[in-house]
Amino acid sequence: TRITTPMVKTDAGADQRPSTWDATLGMVVEQLHRMAPAETALICSARMTNEELYMVRSLSKQLGITKMDVVPRKGENDGMLVSDDRNPNSTGAKMILGKTGAGLAAIGIKPGDRVSILAEGCNNWIISELGLLYAGAVSVPLSIKLEEANDLLFRLRHADVKALFVSKNQLPKVVKIVDQLPDLEHIIVWGMETTDVAMAQTLEQLKARGEEYLKEHEEAFLEIGRALKNDDYATITYTSGTTADPKGVV
């Protein structure tokens, strides 16, 4: 069952919630539970306030409802990653991360390979970084302030980066230097439906590949995570390089 907060217009034309919505929301959840107590699952709109979500969660626990997710409205919050407790630990979020990691495995990324992220901070960053960790890869985060001719080129070469997640805003930087990056094999672009850049695909295309990959290789993919050890590298973060070449901090 999908629960979405209704909105009404004020005299000034602004959206607001009906004054009776809180009471109605509680009755809706209780009625659903009476109809099918063993089968009730709630999907709440991200339009709901934290107070409304807290109320629904509390009531759900009282009623024994264990399946609950929060999703963004269609066309809004692009790349938004939310769940019942606003962290990426829900089943739905794990599926997104699993598809991303499996997509990397499908294109040949192996445990220990370096995968970089060059983008503005957003939820796609979380999806990409956790996804690459699912694949056993090593994250190489890069600042958007880096200039392609020197700092960016040095880091991508020095880390032997094999795949790169990049936002559409930062993609032009990569295009300018891609011929100087012999180890780079894959570019995954955020925020674009299609791309004609050589060796590039969109994040959605990568996740689609991952979904197909999991149909036949799910157990092998899950084994990657099980095989990780505490002393395996997770990330390489570079120093600023103000006094000498940047150093990669593991």
Coordinates of N, CA and C in Angstrom, one line a residue:
T1 N 0.8 -1.2 0.0 CA 0.0 0.0 0.0 C 0.9 1.2 0.0
R2 N 0.6 2.1 -0.9 CA 1.4 3.4 -1.0 C 0.6 4.5 -0.3
I3 N 1.3 5.2 0.7 CA 0.7 6.3 1.4 C 1.4 7.6 1.0
T4 N 0.6 8.5 0.5 CA 1.1 9.8 0.0 C 0.3 10.9 0.7
T5 N 1.1 11.8 1.3 CA 0.4 13.0 1.9 C -0.4 13.8 0.9
P6 N -1.7 14.0 1.1 CA -2.4 14.9 0.2 C -2.1 16.4 0.5
M7 N -2.2 17.2 -0.5 CA -1.9 18.6 -0.4 C -3.1 19.4 -0.9
V8 N -3.4 20.5 -0.2 CA -4.5 21.4 -0.6 C -3.9 22.8 -0.8
K9 N -4.6 23.6 -1.6 CA -4.1 25.0 -1.8 C -4.7 26.0 -0.8
T10 N -3.8 26.8 -0.3 CA -4.3 27.9 0.5 C -4.8 29.0 -0.3
D11 N -5.4 30.1 0.3 CA -5.9 31.2 -0.5 C -4.8 31.9 -1.3
A12 N -3.6 31.8 -0.7 CA -2.4 32.4 -1.4 C -1.8 31.6 -2.5
G13 N -2.4 30.4 -2.7 CA -1.9 29.5 -3.7 C -0.8 28.5 -3.3
A14 N -0.4 28.5 -2.0 CA 0.6 27.6 -1.5 C 0.1 26.3 -1.1
D15 N 0.9 25.2 -1.2 CA 0.5 23.9 -0.8 C 0.6 23.7 0.7
Q16 N -0.4 23.1 1.2 CA -0.3 22.7 2.7 C -1.1 21.4 2.9
R17 N -0.8 20.8 4.0 CA -1.5 19.5 4.4 C -2.8 19.9 5.0
P18 N -3.8 19.0 4.7 CA -5.1 19.3 5.4 C -4.9 19.1 6.9
S19 N -5.7 19.9 7.7 CA -5.5 19.9 9.1 C -5.9 18.5 9.8
T20 N -6.7 17.8 9.0 CA -7.2 16.5 9.6 C -6.3 15.3 9.2
W21 N -5.2 15.6 8.4 CA -4.4 14.5 7.8 C -3.8 13.6 8.9
D22 N -3.3 14.1 10.0 CA -2.6 13.3 11.0 C -3.6 12.2 11.5
A23 N -4.8 12.6 11.9 CA -5.7 11.7 12.4 C -6.1 10.7 11.3
T24 N -6.3 11.2 10.1 CA -6.7 10.3 9.0 C -5.6 9.3 8.7
L25 N -4.4 9.7 8.8 CA -3.2 8.8 8.5 C -3.2 7.6 9.5
G26 N -3.4 7.9 10.7 CA -3.5 6.8 11.7 C -4.6 5.8 11.5
M27 N -5.8 6.3 11.1 CA -6.9 5.4 10.8 C -6.6 4.6 9.6
V28 N -6.0 5.2 8.6 CA -5.7 4.4 7.3 C -4.8 3.2 7.6
V29 N -3.7 3.5 8.4 CA -2.8 2.4 8.8 C -3.5 1.3 9.5
E30 N -4.3 1.7 10.5 CA -5.0 0.7 11.3 C -6.0 -0.1 10.5
Q31 N -6.7 0.5 9.6 CA -7.7 -0.2 8.7 C -7.0 -1.1 7.8
L32 N -5.9 -0.7 7.2 CA -5.1 -1.6 6.4 C -4.7 -2.9 7.1
H33 N -4.2 -2.7 8.3 CA -3.8 -3.8 9.1 C -4.9 -4.8 9.5
R34 N -6.1 -4.2 9.7 CA -7.2 -5.1 10.0 C -7.6 -5.9 8.8
M35 N -7.4 -5.4 7.6 CA -7.8 -6.0 6.3 C -6.9 -7.2 6.0
A36 N -5.6 -7.0 6.2 CA -4.6 -8.1 5.9 C -3.4 -8.0 6.8
P37 N -3.6 -8.4 8.1 CA -2.5 -8.1 9.1 C -1.2 -8.8 8.8
A38 N -1.3 -10.0 8.1 CA 0.0 -10.7 7.8 C 0.6 -10.2 6.5
E39 N -0.1 -9.4 5.7 CA 0.4 -9.1 4.4 C 0.7 -7.6 4.2
T40 N 0.5 -6.8 5.2 CA 0.6 -5.4 5.1 C 2.0 -4.9 4.9
A41 N 2.2 -4.1 3.8 CA 3.5 -3.5 3.6 C 3.2 -2.0 3.2
L42 N 3.9 -1.1 3.8 CA 3.7 0.3 3.6 C 4.8 0.9 2.8
I43 N 4.4 1.7 1.8 CA 5.4 2.5 1.0 C 5.0 4.0 1.1
C44 N 5.8 4.8 1.9 CA 5.4 6.1 2.2 C 6.1 7.1 1.3
S45 N 5.4 8.1 0.8 CA 5.9 9.1 0.0 C 7.0 10.0 0.7
A46 N 8.0 10.4 0.0 CA 9.1 11.2 0.6 C 8.5 12.6 0.9
R47 N 7.3 12.9 0.4 CA 6.7 14.2 0.7 C 6.3 14.3 2.2
M48 N 6.1 13.2 2.8 CA 5.7 13.1 4.2 C 6.8 13.8 5.1
T49 N 6.4 14.5 6.1 CA 7.3 15.1 7.1 C 7.9 14.0 8.0
N50 N 9.0 14.4 8.7 CA 9.6 13.5 9.6 C 8.7 13.1 10.7
E51 N 7.8 14.1 11.1 CA 6.9 13.8 12.2 C 5.8 12.7 11.7
E52 N 5.4 12.9 10.5 CA 4.4 11.9 9.9 C 5.1 10.5 9.8
L53 N 6.3 10.5 9.3 CA 7.0 9.2 9.2 C 7.2 8.6 10.6
Y54 N 7.5 9.4 11.6 CA 7.7 8.8 12.9 C 6.4 8.2 13.4
M55 N 5.3 8.9 13.2 CA 4.0 8.4 13.6 C 3.7 7.1 13.0
V56 N 3.9 7.1 11.6 CA 3.6 5.8 10.9 C 4.5 4.7 11.4
R57 N 5.8 5.0 11.6 CA 6.7 3.9 12.1 C 6.3 3.4 13.4
S58 N 5.9 4.3 14.3 CA 5.5 3.9 15.7 C 4.3 3.1 15.7
L59 N 3.3 3.5 14.9 CA 2.0 2.8 14.8 C 2.2 1.4 14.1
S60 N 3.1 1.4 13.1 CA 3.4 0.1 12.4 C 4.0 -0.9 13.4
K61 N 4.9 -0.4 14.2 CA 5.5 -1.3 15.2 C 4.5 -1.9 16.2
Q62 N 3.6 -1.0 16.6 CA 2.5 -1.4 17.5 C 1.7 -2.5 16.9
L63 N 1.4 -2.4 15.6 CA 0.5 -3.3 14.9 C 1.3 -4.5 14.3
G64 N 2.6 -4.5 14.4 CA 3.4 -5.7 13.9 C 3.7 -5.6 12.5
I65 N 3.5 -4.4 11.9 CA 3.9 -4.3 10.4 C 5.4 -4.1 10.3
T66 N 6.1 -5.0 9.6 CA 7.5 -4.9 9.6 C 8.1 -4.4 8.2
K67 N 7.2 -4.4 7.2 CA 7.7 -4.0 5.9 C 7.3 -2.5 5.6
M68 N 8.3 -1.7 5.5 CA 8.0 -0.3 5.3 C 9.2 0.4 4.6
D69 N 8.9 1.2 3.5 CA 9.9 1.9 2.8 C 9.4 3.3 2.5
V70 N 10.3 4.2 2.3 CA 9.9 5.6 1.9 C 10.5 5.8 0.5
V71 N 9.7 6.3 -0.4 CA 10.2 6.5 -1.8 C 9.9 8.0 -2.2
P72 N 10.8 8.5 -3.1 CA 10.5 9.9 -3.6 C 9.3 9.9 -4.6
R73 N 8.7 11.1 -4.7 CA 7.7 11.2 -5.7 C 8.3 11.1 -7.1
K74 N 7.6 10.7 -8.1 CA 8.0 10.5 -9.4 C 8.5 11.9 -10.0
G75 N 9.7 11.9 -10.5 CA 10.1 13.2 -11.1 C 10.8 14.1 -10.2
E76 N 10.9 13.7 -8.9 CA 11.5 14.6 -7.9 C 12.7 13.8 -7.2
N77 N 13.6 14.6 -6.6 CA 14.6 14.0 -5.8 C 15.4 12.9 -6.5
D78 N 15.9 13.3 -7.7 CA 16.6 12.4 -8.6 C 17.8 11.7 -7.8
G79 N 17.8 10.4 -7.8 CA 18.8 9.7 -7.2 C 18.6 9.6 -5.7
M80 N 17.5 10.0 -5.2 CA 17.2 10.0 -3.7 C 17.3 8.6 -3.1
L81 N 18.0 8.4 -2.1 CA 18.1 7.1 -1.4 C 17.5 7.2 0.0
V82 N 16.3 6.7 0.2 CA 15.7 6.8 1.5 C 15.0 5.5 1.9
S83 N 14.9 5.3 3.1 CA 14.3 4.1 3.6 C 13.5 4.3 4.9
D84 N 13.1 3.3 5.5 CA 12.2 3.4 6.7 C 12.9 4.2 7.8
D85 N 14.2 4.2 7.9 CA 14.9 5.0 8.9 C 15.9 5.9 8.3
R86 N 15.6 6.3 7.1 CA 16.4 7.3 6.4 C 17.9 6.9 6.3
N87 N 18.2 5.6 6.2 CA 19.6 5.2 5.9 C 19.5 4.1 4.9
P88 N 20.7 3.8 4.2 CA 20.7 2.8 3.2 C 20.7 1.4 3.7
N89 N 19.9 1.0 4.7 CA 20.0 -0.4 5.2 C 18.7 -1.1 4.9
S90 N 17.7 -0.5 4.2 CA 16.5 -1.2 3.9 C 16.7 -2.1 2.8
T91 N 15.7 -3.0 2.6 CA 15.8 -4.0 1.5 C 15.9 -3.3 0.1
G92 N 15.0 -2.2 0.0 CA 15.0 -1.5 -1.3 C 16.3 -0.9 -1.6
A93 N 16.9 -0.2 -0.6 CA 18.2 0.4 -0.8 C 19.3 -0.6 -1.1
K94 N 19.3 -1.7 -0.4 CA 20.3 -2.8 -0.7 C 20.2 -3.3 -2.1
M95 N 19.0 -3.3 -2.6 CA 18.8 -3.7 -4.0 C 19.5 -2.8 -5.0
I96 N 19.3 -1.4 -4.7 CA 19.9 -0.4 -5.5 C 21.5 -0.6 -5.5
L97 N 22.0 -0.7 -4.3 CA 23.4 -0.9 -4.1 C 23.9 -2.1 -4.8
G98 N 23.2 -3.2 -4.6 CA 23.5 -4.5 -5.2 C 23.6 -4.4 -6.7
K99 N 22.6 -3.8 -7.3 CA 22.6 -3.7 -8.8 C 23.8 -2.9 -9.2
T100 N 24.2 -1.8 -8.5 CA 25.3 -1.0 -8.9 C 26.6 -1.8 -8.8
G101 N 26.8 -2.4 -7.7 CA 28.0 -3.3 -7.5 C 28.0 -4.4 -8.5
A102 N 26.9 -5.0 -8.7 CA 26.9 -6.1 -9.7 C 27.1 -5.6 -11.1
G103 N 26.7 -4.4 -11.4 CA 26.9 -3.8 -12.7 C 28.4 -3.6 -12.9
L104 N 29.1 -3.2 -11.9 CA 30.6 -3.1 -12.0 C 31.2 -4.4 -12.2
A105 N 30.8 -5.5 -11.5 CA 31.3 -6.8 -11.7 C 31.0 -7.3 -13.1
A106 N 29.9 -6.9 -13.7 CA 29.5 -7.3 -15.0 C 30.4 -6.7 -16.1
I107 N 30.9 -5.5 -15.8 CA 31.8 -4.9 -16.8 C 33.3 -5.2 -16.6
G108 N 33.5 -6.1 -15.6 CA 34.9 -6.5 -15.4 C 35.6 -6.0 -14.2
I109 N 35.0 -5.2 -13.4 CA 35.7 -4.7 -12.2 C 35.8 -5.8 -11.2
K110 N 37.0 -6.0 -10.7 CA 37.3 -7.1 -9.8 C 37.7 -6.5 -8.4
P111 N 37.7 -7.3 -7.3 CA 38.1 -6.9 -6.0 C 39.5 -6.3 -6.1
G112 N 39.7 -5.1 -5.5 CA 41.0 -4.5 -5.5 C 41.2 -3.5 -6.6
D113 N 40.3 -3.5 -7.6 CA 40.4 -2.5 -8.7 C 40.1 -1.1 -8.1
R114 N 40.7 -0.1 -8.7 CA 40.4 1.3 -8.2 C 39.3 1.9 -9.0
V115 N 38.3 2.4 -8.3 CA 37.1 3.1 -9.0 C 37.0 4.4 -8.4
S116 N 37.0 5.5 -9.2 CA 37.0 6.8 -8.7 C 35.6 7.5 -8.8
I117 N 35.4 8.5 -8.1 CA 34.1 9.3 -8.1 C 34.5 10.7 -8.2
L118 N 34.1 11.4 -9.3 CA 34.3 12.8 -9.5 C 32.9 13.5 -9.7
A119 N 32.4 14.1 -8.6 CA 31.0 14.6 -8.7 C 30.7 15.5 -7.5
E120 N 29.7 16.2 -7.6 CA 29.2 17.0 -6.5 C 28.5 16.0 -5.5
G121 N 28.5 16.4 -4.2 CA 27.9 15.6 -3.2 C 26.4 15.4 -3.4
C122 N 25.9 14.2 -3.4 CA 24.5 13.9 -3.6 C 24.3 12.4 -3.3
N123 N 23.1 12.0 -3.4 CA 22.8 10.6 -3.1 C 23.4 9.6 -4.1
N124 N 23.6 10.0 -5.3 CA 24.2 9.1 -6.3 C 25.7 8.8 -5.8
W125 N 26.3 9.8 -5.1 CA 27.6 9.5 -4.6 C 27.5 8.3 -3.6
I126 N 26.5 8.3 -2.7 CA 26.4 7.2 -1.8 C 26.2 5.9 -2.5
I127 N 25.3 5.9 -3.5 CA 24.9 4.7 -4.2 C 26.2 4.2 -4.9
S128 N 27.0 5.1 -5.5 CA 28.2 4.7 -6.3 C 29.2 4.1 -5.4
E129 N 29.5 4.9 -4.2 CA 30.6 4.4 -3.4 C 30.2 3.1 -2.7
L130 N 29.1 3.0 -2.1 CA 28.7 1.8 -1.5 C 28.6 0.6 -2.5
G131 N 28.1 1.0 -3.7 CA 28.0 -0.1 -4.7 C 29.4 -0.6 -5.1
L132 N 30.4 0.3 -5.3 CA 31.7 -0.2 -5.6 C 32.3 -1.0 -4.5
L133 N 32.0 -0.7 -3.3 CA 32.5 -1.5 -2.1 C 31.8 -2.9 -2.1
Y134 N 30.6 -2.9 -2.5 CA 29.9 -4.2 -2.7 C 30.7 -5.1 -3.7
A135 N 31.3 -4.5 -4.7 CA 32.0 -5.2 -5.7 C 33.5 -5.5 -5.3
G136 N 33.8 -5.0 -4.1 CA 35.2 -5.3 -3.6 C 36.2 -4.3 -4.1
A137 N 35.8 -3.3 -4.8 CA 36.7 -2.3 -5.4 C 37.2 -1.3 -4.4
V138 N 38.2 -0.5 -4.7 CA 38.7 0.5 -3.8 C 38.3 1.9 -4.3
S139 N 37.7 2.7 -3.4 CA 37.1 4.0 -3.8 C 38.3 5.0 -3.8
V140 N 38.2 5.8 -4.9 CA 39.2 6.9 -5.0 C 38.4 8.2 -5.2
P141 N 37.9 8.9 -4.1 CA 37.1 10.1 -4.3 C 37.9 11.3 -4.7
L142 N 37.4 12.1 -5.6 CA 38.1 13.2 -6.1 C 37.2 14.5 -6.0
S143 N 37.9 15.6 -5.7 CA 37.2 16.9 -5.5 C 36.9 17.5 -6.9
I144 N 35.7 18.1 -7.0 CA 35.3 18.8 -8.2 C 36.2 20.1 -8.4
K145 N 37.0 20.5 -7.5 CA 37.8 21.7 -7.6 C 39.1 21.4 -8.4
L146 N 39.4 20.1 -8.6 CA 40.6 19.7 -9.3 C 40.6 20.1 -10.8
E147 N 41.7 20.7 -11.3 CA 41.8 21.0 -12.7 C 42.3 19.8 -13.4
E148 N 41.7 19.6 -14.6 CA 41.9 18.3 -15.3 C 43.4 18.2 -15.8
A149 N 44.0 19.3 -16.2 CA 45.3 19.3 -16.8 C 46.4 18.8 -15.9
N150 N 46.3 19.0 -14.6 CA 47.3 18.6 -13.6 C 46.9 17.7 -12.5
D151 N 46.1 18.3 -11.6 CA 45.8 17.6 -10.4 C 44.9 16.4 -10.6
L152 N 43.9 16.5 -11.5 CA 43.0 15.4 -11.7 C 43.7 14.3 -12.5
L153 N 44.4 14.7 -13.5 CA 45.1 13.7 -14.3 C 46.1 12.9 -13.5
F154 N 46.9 13.6 -12.6 CA 47.8 12.9 -11.8 C 47.2 11.9 -10.9
R155 N 46.1 12.2 -10.2 CA 45.5 11.3 -9.3 C 44.9 10.1 -10.0
L156 N 44.3 10.3 -11.2 CA 43.7 9.2 -11.9 C 44.8 8.2 -12.4
R157 N 45.9 8.8 -12.8 CA 47.0 8.0 -13.3 C 47.7 7.2 -12.1
H158 N 47.9 8.0 -11.1 CA 48.7 7.4 -9.9 C 47.9 6.3 -9.3
A159 N 46.6 6.4 -9.2 CA 45.8 5.4 -8.5 C 45.4 4.2 -9.5
D160 N 45.9 4.3 -10.7 CA 45.5 3.3 -11.7 C 44.0 3.0 -11.8
V161 N 43.3 4.1 -11.9 CA 41.8 4.0 -11.9 C 41.3 3.3 -13.1
K162 N 40.5 2.3 -12.9 CA 39.9 1.5 -14.0 C 38.5 1.9 -14.4
A163 N 37.8 2.5 -13.4 CA 36.4 2.9 -13.7 C 36.2 4.2 -13.0
L164 N 35.3 5.1 -13.6 CA 35.1 6.4 -13.0 C 33.6 6.8 -13.0
F165 N 33.1 7.0 -11.8 CA 31.8 7.6 -11.7 C 31.9 9.1 -11.9
V166 N 31.1 9.8 -12.7 CA 31.3 11.2 -12.9 C 29.9 11.8 -13.1
S167 N 29.7 13.0 -12.6 CA 28.4 13.7 -12.8 C 28.5 14.4 -14.2
K168 N 27.3 14.7 -14.8 CA 27.3 15.3 -16.1 C 28.0 16.7 -16.1
N169 N 28.1 17.3 -14.9 CA 28.7 18.6 -14.8 C 30.2 18.5 -14.9
Q170 N 30.8 17.4 -14.4 CA 32.2 17.2 -14.4 C 32.7 16.4 -15.6
L171 N 31.8 15.8 -16.4 CA 32.2 15.0 -17.5 C 33.1 15.7 -18.5
P172 N 32.9 17.0 -18.8 CA 33.8 17.6 -19.8 C 35.3 17.6 -19.4
K173 N 35.6 17.6 -18.1 CA 36.9 17.5 -17.6 C 37.6 16.2 -18.0
V174 N 36.8 15.1 -17.8 CA 37.3 13.8 -18.1 C 37.5 13.6 -19.6
V175 N 36.5 14.1 -20.4 CA 36.6 14.0 -21.9 C 37.9 14.6 -22.4
K176 N 38.4 15.7 -21.8 CA 39.6 16.4 -22.2 C 40.9 15.6 -22.0
I177 N 40.9 14.7 -21.0 CA 42.1 14.0 -20.7 C 42.0 12.5 -20.8
V178 N 40.9 12.0 -21.3 CA 40.6 10.5 -21.4 C 41.7 9.8 -22.2
D179 N 42.2 10.5 -23.2 CA 43.2 9.8 -24.1 C 44.6 9.7 -23.3
Q180 N 44.7 10.3 -22.2 CA 45.9 10.2 -21.4 C 45.8 9.3 -20.2
L181 N 44.7 8.5 -20.2 CA 44.4 7.6 -19.1 C 44.3 6.2 -19.6
P182 N 45.5 5.5 -19.9 CA 45.5 4.2 -20.5 C 44.8 3.1 -19.6
D183 N 44.8 3.3 -18.3 CA 44.2 2.3 -17.4 C 42.6 2.4 -17.3
L184 N 42.1 3.6 -17.7 CA 40.7 3.9 -17.6 C 39.9 3.1 -18.6
E185 N 39.0 2.3 -18.2 CA 38.2 1.4 -19.2 C 36.7 1.8 -19.2
H186 N 36.2 2.4 -18.1 CA 34.8 2.6 -18.0 C 34.5 3.9 -17.4
I187 N 33.5 4.6 -17.9 CA 33.0 5.9 -17.4 C 31.5 5.7 -17.1
I188 N 31.1 6.0 -15.9 CA 29.7 5.9 -15.6 C 29.2 7.3 -15.2
V189 N 28.2 7.8 -16.0 CA 27.8 9.2 -15.9 C 26.5 9.3 -15.1
W190 N 26.4 10.2 -14.2 CA 25.2 10.5 -13.4 C 24.4 11.6 -14.2
G191 N 23.1 11.6 -14.0 CA 22.3 12.7 -14.5 C 22.1 12.8 -16.0
M192 N 22.3 11.8 -16.7 CA 22.1 11.8 -18.2 C 21.4 10.5 -18.6
E193 N 20.4 10.6 -19.5 CA 19.7 9.5 -19.9 C 20.5 8.7 -20.9
T194 N 21.3 9.3 -21.7 CA 22.1 8.7 -22.7 C 23.4 9.4 -22.8
T195 N 24.5 8.8 -23.3 CA 25.7 9.5 -23.6 C 26.4 8.8 -24.8
D196 N 27.1 9.7 -25.6 CA 27.8 9.2 -26.7 C 29.3 9.3 -26.5
V197 N 29.7 9.5 -25.2 CA 31.2 9.6 -24.9 C 31.7 8.2 -25.0
A198 N 32.9 8.1 -25.5 CA 33.6 6.8 -25.6 C 33.7 6.1 -24.3
M199 N 33.5 4.8 -24.2 CA 33.6 4.0 -23.0 C 32.7 4.4 -21.9
A200 N 31.7 5.2 -22.2 CA 30.8 5.7 -21.1 C 29.4 5.1 -21.2
Q201 N 28.8 5.0 -20.1 CA 27.4 4.6 -19.9 C 26.8 5.4 -18.8
T202 N 25.5 5.4 -18.7 CA 24.8 6.1 -17.6 C 24.7 5.1 -16.4
L203 N 24.5 5.8 -15.2 CA 24.3 5.0 -14.0 C 23.2 4.0 -14.1
E204 N 22.1 4.5 -14.7 CA 20.9 3.6 -14.9 C 21.2 2.4 -15.8
Q205 N 22.1 2.6 -16.8 CA 22.5 1.5 -17.7 C 23.3 0.5 -16.9
L206 N 24.2 1.0 -16.0 CA 25.0 0.2 -15.2 C 24.2 -0.7 -14.3
K207 N 23.2 -0.1 -13.6 CA 22.3 -0.8 -12.7 C 21.5 -1.9 -13.5
A208 N 21.1 -1.5 -14.7 CA 20.4 -2.5 -15.5 C 21.3 -3.7 -15.8
R209 N 22.5 -3.5 -16.1 CA 23.5 -4.5 -16.4 C 23.6 -5.4 -15.1
G210 N 23.7 -4.7 -14.0 CA 23.8 -5.4 -12.7 C 22.6 -6.3 -12.4
E211 N 21.4 -5.8 -12.7 CA 20.2 -6.6 -12.5 C 20.3 -7.9 -13.3
E212 N 20.7 -7.8 -14.6 CA 20.8 -9.0 -15.4 C 21.9 -9.9 -14.9
Y213 N 23.0 -9.3 -14.5 CA 24.1 -10.1 -14.0 C 23.7 -10.9 -12.8
L214 N 22.9 -10.4 -11.9 CA 22.5 -11.1 -10.7 C 21.6 -12.2 -10.9
K215 N 21.0 -12.2 -12.1 CA 20.1 -13.4 -12.4 C 20.8 -14.7 -12.5
E216 N 22.1 -14.6 -12.9 CA 22.9 -15.8 -13.1 C 24.1 -15.9 -12.2
H217 N 24.5 -14.8 -11.6 CA 25.7 -14.8 -10.8 C 25.5 -14.2 -9.4
E218 N 24.3 -14.3 -8.9 CA 24.1 -13.7 -7.6 C 24.9 -14.3 -6.5
E219 N 25.1 -15.6 -6.4 CA 25.8 -16.2 -5.3 C 27.3 -15.8 -5.4
A220 N 27.8 -15.8 -6.7 CA 29.2 -15.4 -6.9 C 29.5 -14.0 -6.5
F221 N 28.5 -13.1 -6.8 CA 28.6 -11.7 -6.4 C 28.6 -11.5 -4.9
L222 N 27.7 -12.2 -4.2 CA 27.6 -12.1 -2.7 C 28.9 -12.6 -2.1
E223 N 29.5 -13.6 -2.7 CA 30.7 -14.2 -2.2 C 31.9 -13.1 -2.1
I224 N 31.8 -12.1 -3.0 CA 32.8 -11.1 -3.0 C 32.8 -10.4 -1.6
G225 N 31.6 -10.0 -1.1 CA 31.5 -9.4 0.1 C 32.0 -10.3 1.3
R226 N 31.6 -11.5 1.2 CA 32.0 -12.5 2.3 C 33.5 -12.7 2.4
A227 N 34.1 -12.5 1.2 CA 35.6 -12.8 1.2 C 36.4 -11.6 1.7
L228 N 35.8 -10.4 1.8 CA 36.5 -9.2 2.2 C 37.1 -9.4 3.7
K229 N 38.3 -8.9 3.9 CA 38.9 -8.9 5.2 C 39.1 -7.5 5.8
N230 N 39.3 -7.5 7.0 CA 39.4 -6.2 7.7 C 40.6 -5.3 7.2
D231 N 41.6 -6.0 6.7 CA 42.8 -5.2 6.3 C 42.8 -4.9 4.7
D232 N 41.7 -5.3 4.1 CA 41.6 -4.9 2.6 C 41.4 -3.4 2.5
Y233 N 41.9 -2.9 1.4 CA 41.8 -1.4 1.2 C 40.4 -1.1 0.9
A234 N 39.9 0.0 1.4 CA 38.5 0.5 1.1 C 38.6 1.8 0.3
T235 N 39.5 2.6 0.6 CA 39.6 3.9 -0.1 C 41.0 4.5 -0.2
I236 N 41.3 5.3 -1.2 CA 42.5 6.0 -1.3 C 42.2 7.5 -1.5
T237 N 42.5 8.3 -0.5 CA 42.2 9.7 -0.5 C 43.5 10.5 -0.6
Y238 N 43.5 11.4 -1.6 CA 44.7 12.1 -1.8 C 44.9 13.4 -1.0
T239 N 46.1 13.7 -0.6 CA 46.4 14.9 0.0 C 46.4 16.1 -1.0
S240 N 46.5 17.3 -0.5 CA 46.3 18.4 -1.5 C 47.5 18.6 -2.4
G241 N 48.7 18.2 -1.9 CA 49.9 18.3 -2.8 C 50.4 19.7 -2.8
T242 N 50.3 20.5 -1.8 CA 50.8 21.9 -1.8 C 52.3 22.0 -1.8
T243 N 53.0 21.0 -1.1 CA 54.4 21.1 -1.1 C 55.1 20.1 -2.0
A244 N 54.4 19.1 -2.5 CA 55.0 18.1 -3.4 C 53.9 17.4 -4.1
D245 N 54.1 16.3 -4.8 CA 53.1 15.6 -5.4 C 52.1 15.1 -4.4
P246 N 50.8 15.0 -4.7 CA 49.8 14.5 -3.7 C 50.2 13.1 -3.3
K247 N 49.9 12.7 -2.1 CA 50.1 11.4 -1.5 C 48.7 10.7 -1.3
G248 N 48.7 9.5 -1.7 CA 47.4 8.7 -1.6 C 47.4 8.1 -0.2
V249 N 46.4 8.5 0.6 CA 46.2 8.0 2.0 C 45.3 6.8 2.0
V250 N 45.7 5.6 2.4 CA 44.9 4.4 2.3 C 44.1 4.3 3.6

